[in-house]
CSV table of C-alpha atoms in Angstrom, one decimal:
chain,number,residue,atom,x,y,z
M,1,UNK,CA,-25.5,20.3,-5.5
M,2,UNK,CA,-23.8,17.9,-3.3
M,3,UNK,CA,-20.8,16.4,-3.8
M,4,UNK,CA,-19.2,13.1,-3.0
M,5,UNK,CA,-20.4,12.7,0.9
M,6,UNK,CA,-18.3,9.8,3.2
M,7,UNK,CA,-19.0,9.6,6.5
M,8,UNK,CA,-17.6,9.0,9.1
M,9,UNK,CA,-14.3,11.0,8.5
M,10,UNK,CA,-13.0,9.6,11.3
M,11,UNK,CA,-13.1,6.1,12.5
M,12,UNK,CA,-11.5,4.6,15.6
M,13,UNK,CA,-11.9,0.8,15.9
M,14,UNK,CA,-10.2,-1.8,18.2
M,15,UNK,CA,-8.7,-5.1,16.7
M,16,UNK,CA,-11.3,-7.7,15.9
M,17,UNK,CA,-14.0,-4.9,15.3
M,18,UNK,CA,-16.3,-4.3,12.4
M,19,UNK,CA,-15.7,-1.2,10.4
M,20,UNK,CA,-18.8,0.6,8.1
M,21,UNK,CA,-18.2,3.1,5.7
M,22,UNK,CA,-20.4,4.8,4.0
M,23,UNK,CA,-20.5,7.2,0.5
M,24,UNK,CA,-23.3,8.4,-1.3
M,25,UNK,CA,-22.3,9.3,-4.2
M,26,UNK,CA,-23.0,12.4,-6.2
M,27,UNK,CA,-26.6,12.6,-7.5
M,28,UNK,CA,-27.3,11.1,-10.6
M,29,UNK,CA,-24.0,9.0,-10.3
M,30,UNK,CA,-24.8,5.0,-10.7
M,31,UNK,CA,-21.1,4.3,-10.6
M,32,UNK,CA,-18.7,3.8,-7.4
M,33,UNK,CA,-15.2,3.1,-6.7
M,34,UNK,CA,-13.7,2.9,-3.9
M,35,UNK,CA,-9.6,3.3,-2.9
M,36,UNK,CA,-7.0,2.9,-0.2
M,37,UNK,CA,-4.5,5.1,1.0
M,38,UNK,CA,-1.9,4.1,3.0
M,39,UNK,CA,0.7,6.8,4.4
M,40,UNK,CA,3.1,8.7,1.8
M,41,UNK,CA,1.4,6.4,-1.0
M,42,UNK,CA,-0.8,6.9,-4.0
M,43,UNK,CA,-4.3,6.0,-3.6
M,44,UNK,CA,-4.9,2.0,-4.6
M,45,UNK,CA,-7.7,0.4,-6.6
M,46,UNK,CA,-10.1,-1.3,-4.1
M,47,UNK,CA,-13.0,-2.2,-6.3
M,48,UNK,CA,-15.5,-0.9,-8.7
M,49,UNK,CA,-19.8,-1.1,-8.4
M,50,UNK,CA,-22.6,-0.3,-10.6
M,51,UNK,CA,-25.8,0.0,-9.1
M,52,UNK,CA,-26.6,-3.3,-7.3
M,53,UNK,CA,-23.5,-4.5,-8.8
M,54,UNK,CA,-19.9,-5.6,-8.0
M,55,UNK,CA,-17.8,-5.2,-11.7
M,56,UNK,CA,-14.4,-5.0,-10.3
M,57,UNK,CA,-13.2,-6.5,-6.9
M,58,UNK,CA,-9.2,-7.4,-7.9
M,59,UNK,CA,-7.8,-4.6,-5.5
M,60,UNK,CA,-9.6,-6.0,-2.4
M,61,UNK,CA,-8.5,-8.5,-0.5
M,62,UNK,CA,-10.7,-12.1,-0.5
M,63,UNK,CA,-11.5,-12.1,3.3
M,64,UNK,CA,-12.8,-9.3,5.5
M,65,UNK,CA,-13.5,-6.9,3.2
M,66,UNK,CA,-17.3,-6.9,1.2
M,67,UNK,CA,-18.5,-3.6,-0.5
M,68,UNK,CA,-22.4,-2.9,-2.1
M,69,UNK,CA,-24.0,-0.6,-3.5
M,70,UNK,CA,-27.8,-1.5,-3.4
M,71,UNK,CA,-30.6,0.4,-5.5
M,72,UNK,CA,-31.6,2.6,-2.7
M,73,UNK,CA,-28.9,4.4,-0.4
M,74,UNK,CA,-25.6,4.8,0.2
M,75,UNK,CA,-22.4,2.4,-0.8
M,76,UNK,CA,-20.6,0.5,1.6
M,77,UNK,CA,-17.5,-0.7,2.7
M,78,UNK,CA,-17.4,-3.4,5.3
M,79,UNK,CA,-14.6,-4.5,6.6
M,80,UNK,CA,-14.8,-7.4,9.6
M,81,UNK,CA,-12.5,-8.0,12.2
M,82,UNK,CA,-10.0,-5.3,11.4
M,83,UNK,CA,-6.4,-5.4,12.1
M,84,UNK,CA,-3.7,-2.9,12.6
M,85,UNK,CA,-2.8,-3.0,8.9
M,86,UNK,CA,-6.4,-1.8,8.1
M,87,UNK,CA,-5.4,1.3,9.4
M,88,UNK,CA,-5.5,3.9,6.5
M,89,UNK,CA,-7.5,6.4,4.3
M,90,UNK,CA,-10.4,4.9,2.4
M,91,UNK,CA,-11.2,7.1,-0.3
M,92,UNK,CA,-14.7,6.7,-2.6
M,93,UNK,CA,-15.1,8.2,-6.0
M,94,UNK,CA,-18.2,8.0,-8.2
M,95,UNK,CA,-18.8,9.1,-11.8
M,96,UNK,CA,-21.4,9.2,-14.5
M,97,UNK,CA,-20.4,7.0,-16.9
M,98,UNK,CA,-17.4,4.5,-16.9
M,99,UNK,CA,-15.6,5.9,-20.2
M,100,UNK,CA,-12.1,6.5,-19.5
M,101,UNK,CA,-12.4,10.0,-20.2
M,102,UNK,CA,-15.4,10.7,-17.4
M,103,UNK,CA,-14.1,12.6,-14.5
M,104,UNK,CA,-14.0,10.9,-11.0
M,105,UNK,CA,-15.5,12.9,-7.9
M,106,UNK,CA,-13.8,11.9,-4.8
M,107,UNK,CA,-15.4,12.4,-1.6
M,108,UNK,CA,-13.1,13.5,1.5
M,109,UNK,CA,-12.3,9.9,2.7
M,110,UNK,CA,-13.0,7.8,5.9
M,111,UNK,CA,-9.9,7.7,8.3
M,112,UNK,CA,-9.8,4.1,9.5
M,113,UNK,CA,-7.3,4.1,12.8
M,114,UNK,CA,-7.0,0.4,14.5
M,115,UNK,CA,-6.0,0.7,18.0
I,1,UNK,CA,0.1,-4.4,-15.5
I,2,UNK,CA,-0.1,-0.2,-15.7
I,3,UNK,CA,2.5,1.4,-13.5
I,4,UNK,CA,2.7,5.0,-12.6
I,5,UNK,CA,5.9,6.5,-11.5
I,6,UNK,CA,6.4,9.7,-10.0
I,7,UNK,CA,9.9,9.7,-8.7
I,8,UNK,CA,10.3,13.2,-7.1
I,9,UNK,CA,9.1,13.1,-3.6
I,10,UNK,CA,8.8,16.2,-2.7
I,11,UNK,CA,9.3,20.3,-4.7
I,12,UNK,CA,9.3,23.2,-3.9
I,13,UNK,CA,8.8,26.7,-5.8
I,14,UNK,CA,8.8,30.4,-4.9
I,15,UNK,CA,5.4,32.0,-4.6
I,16,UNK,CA,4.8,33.2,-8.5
I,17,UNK,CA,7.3,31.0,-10.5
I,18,UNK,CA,6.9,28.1,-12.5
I,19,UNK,CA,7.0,24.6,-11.6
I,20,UNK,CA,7.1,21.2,-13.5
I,21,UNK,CA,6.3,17.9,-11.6
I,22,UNK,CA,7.3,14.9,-13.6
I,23,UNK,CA,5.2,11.6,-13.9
I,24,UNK,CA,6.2,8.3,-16.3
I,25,UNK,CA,3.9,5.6,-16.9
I,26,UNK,CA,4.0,2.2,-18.3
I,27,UNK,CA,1.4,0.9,-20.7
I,28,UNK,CA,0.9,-1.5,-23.7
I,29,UNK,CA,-2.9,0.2,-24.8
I,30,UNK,CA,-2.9,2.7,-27.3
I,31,UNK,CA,-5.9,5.1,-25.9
I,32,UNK,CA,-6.0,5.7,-22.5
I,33,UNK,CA,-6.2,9.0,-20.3
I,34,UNK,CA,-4.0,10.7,-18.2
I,35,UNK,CA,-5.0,13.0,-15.4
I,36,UNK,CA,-2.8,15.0,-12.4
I,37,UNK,CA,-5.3,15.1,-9.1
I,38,UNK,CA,-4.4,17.7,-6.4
I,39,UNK,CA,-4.7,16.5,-2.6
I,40,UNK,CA,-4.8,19.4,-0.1
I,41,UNK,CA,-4.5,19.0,3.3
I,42,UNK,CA,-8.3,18.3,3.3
I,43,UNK,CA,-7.7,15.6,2.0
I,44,UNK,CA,-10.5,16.1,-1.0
I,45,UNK,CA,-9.1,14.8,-4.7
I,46,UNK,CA,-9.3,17.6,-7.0
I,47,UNK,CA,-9.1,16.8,-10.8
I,48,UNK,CA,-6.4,19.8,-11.9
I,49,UNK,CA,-6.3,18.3,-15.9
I,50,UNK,CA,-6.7,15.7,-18.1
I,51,UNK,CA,-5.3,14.6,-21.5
I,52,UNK,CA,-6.3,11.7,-23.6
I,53,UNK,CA,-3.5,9.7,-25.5
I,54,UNK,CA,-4.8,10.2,-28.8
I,55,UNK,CA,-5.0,14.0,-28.7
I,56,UNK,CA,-1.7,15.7,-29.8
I,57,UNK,CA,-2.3,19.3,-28.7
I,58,UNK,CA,-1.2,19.3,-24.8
I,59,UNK,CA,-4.1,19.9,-22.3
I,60,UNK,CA,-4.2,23.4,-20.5
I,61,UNK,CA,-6.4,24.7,-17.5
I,62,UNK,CA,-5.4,28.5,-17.0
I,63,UNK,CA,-2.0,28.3,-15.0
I,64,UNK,CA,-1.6,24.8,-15.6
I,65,UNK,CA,-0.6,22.8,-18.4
I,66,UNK,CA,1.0,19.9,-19.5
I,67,UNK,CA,3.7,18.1,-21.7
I,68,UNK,CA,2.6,15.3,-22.5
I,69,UNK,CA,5.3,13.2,-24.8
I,70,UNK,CA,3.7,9.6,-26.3
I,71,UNK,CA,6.2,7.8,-27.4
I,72,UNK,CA,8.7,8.1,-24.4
I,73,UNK,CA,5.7,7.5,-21.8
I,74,UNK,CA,5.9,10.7,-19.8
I,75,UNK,CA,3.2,13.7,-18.6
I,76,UNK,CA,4.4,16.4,-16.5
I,77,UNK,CA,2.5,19.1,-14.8
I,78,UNK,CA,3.7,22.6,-15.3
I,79,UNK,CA,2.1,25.1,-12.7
I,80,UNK,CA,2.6,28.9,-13.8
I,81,UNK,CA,2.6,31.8,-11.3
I,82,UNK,CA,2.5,29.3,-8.6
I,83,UNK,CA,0.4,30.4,-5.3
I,84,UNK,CA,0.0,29.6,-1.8
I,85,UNK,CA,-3.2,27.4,-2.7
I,86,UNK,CA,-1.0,25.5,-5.0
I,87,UNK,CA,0.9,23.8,-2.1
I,88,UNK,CA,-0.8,20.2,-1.6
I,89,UNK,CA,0.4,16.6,-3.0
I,90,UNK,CA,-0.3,16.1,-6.5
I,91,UNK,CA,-1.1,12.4,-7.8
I,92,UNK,CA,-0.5,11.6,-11.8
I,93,UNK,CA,-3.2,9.2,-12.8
I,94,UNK,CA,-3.7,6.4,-15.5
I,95,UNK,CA,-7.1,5.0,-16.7
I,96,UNK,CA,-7.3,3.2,-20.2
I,97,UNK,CA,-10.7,0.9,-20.9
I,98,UNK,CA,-14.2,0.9,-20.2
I,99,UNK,CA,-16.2,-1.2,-18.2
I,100,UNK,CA,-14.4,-3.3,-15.9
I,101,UNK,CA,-10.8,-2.1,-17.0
I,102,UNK,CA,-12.2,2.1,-15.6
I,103,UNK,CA,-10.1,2.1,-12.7
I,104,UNK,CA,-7.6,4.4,-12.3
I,105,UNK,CA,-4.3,3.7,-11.4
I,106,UNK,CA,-1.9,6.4,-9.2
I,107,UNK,CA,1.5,7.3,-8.7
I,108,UNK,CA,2.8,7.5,-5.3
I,109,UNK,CA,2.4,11.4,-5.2
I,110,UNK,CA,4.7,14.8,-4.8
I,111,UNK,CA,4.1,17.0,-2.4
I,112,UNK,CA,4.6,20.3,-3.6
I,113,UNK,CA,5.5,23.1,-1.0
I,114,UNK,CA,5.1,26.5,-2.2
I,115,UNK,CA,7.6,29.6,-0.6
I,116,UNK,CA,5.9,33.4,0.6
């Protein structure tokens, strides 16, 4: 019984590089969000997926950053050309349903370090 | 926009008191739900409680509970016979809507240190 599963935990990418991160969400789960964490802060909104969907993309920036979740396999985060300021925790969470009541399960995060 | 405040950076509490973290929020919806997430150093977001706006009677989950006051826009966390395993940051969390309005929104965290 799996939980939220992100991998890498820990990714080390030079300026310019592409970063891929990847969560499959909990079985059963068609529903994926995804969140930033930047040092001493709250996690922020990134953007919300449905299967083969994008509902919600007003917390990620317009250029760079793309995120899908197709039918089969896991979601994913892409960021291109990273920059020091990508450097941060990226957090996914999936859930059942999208009531407000349904309980998010976070996976351990991705630790994105631009060097 | 929904805010989340949670003004105390940091608490601490001796092993086996109590403990209240505060959280405030700003909203114009009428239902929404409130959660308080625990971070440990593993970094994995734990759901601790939750409490949904329209329900009176304050949420408990066996040594933690909360007080959860409507019209003046405020949830705090109280943590009974604290332990060792209590000591992580703890987010307060805001989620009203359905659909594209699900997402929540966090407060900046508290870390809470807990004393031997």
């Amino acid at each position: 019984n799996a939980g939220v599963m992100q991998n890498p935990r820990h990714l080390v990418r030079r300026r310019g590089q592409e970063a891929r991160l990847r969560c499959s969400p909990v079985k059963g789960h068609s529903h994926v969000y995804w969140y930033r964490q930047l040092p001493e802060e709250g996690l922020k909104f990134m953007v919300y997926l449905q299967k083969e969907n994008i509902i919600d993309e007003s917390g990620m920036p317009k250029e760079r950053f793309s995120a899908e979740f197709p039918k089969e396999g896991p979601s994913i985060l892409r960021i291109q050309q990273v920059v020091r300021g990508d450097s941060a925790a990226y957090f996914c969470a999936s859930s059942p349903g999208r009531e407000m009541g349904t309980e998010a399960f976070f996976g351990q995060g991705t630790r994105l370090t631009v060097v | 926009a929904q805010t989340v405040t949670q003004s105390q950076p940091e608490m601490s509490v001796q092993e086996a008191e109590t403990v209240t973290l505060s959280c405030t929020y700003d909203t114009s919806e009428s239902d929404y739900y409130l959660f308080w997430y625990k971070q440990p150093p593993s970094r994995q977001m734990i759901l601790v409680i939750r409490q949904e706006a329209y329900k009176q009677q304050n949420a408990t989950e066996n040594r933690f509970s909360v007080n959860f006051q409507k019209a003046a826009k405020s949830f705090s966390l109280k943590i009974s016979d604290s332990q060792l395993g209590d000591a992580a940051m703890y987010f307060c969390a805001y989620r009203s809507g359905s659909g594209a309005n699900s997402k929540l929104t966090f407060g900046k965290g508290i870390t809470l240190s807990v004393r031997p």
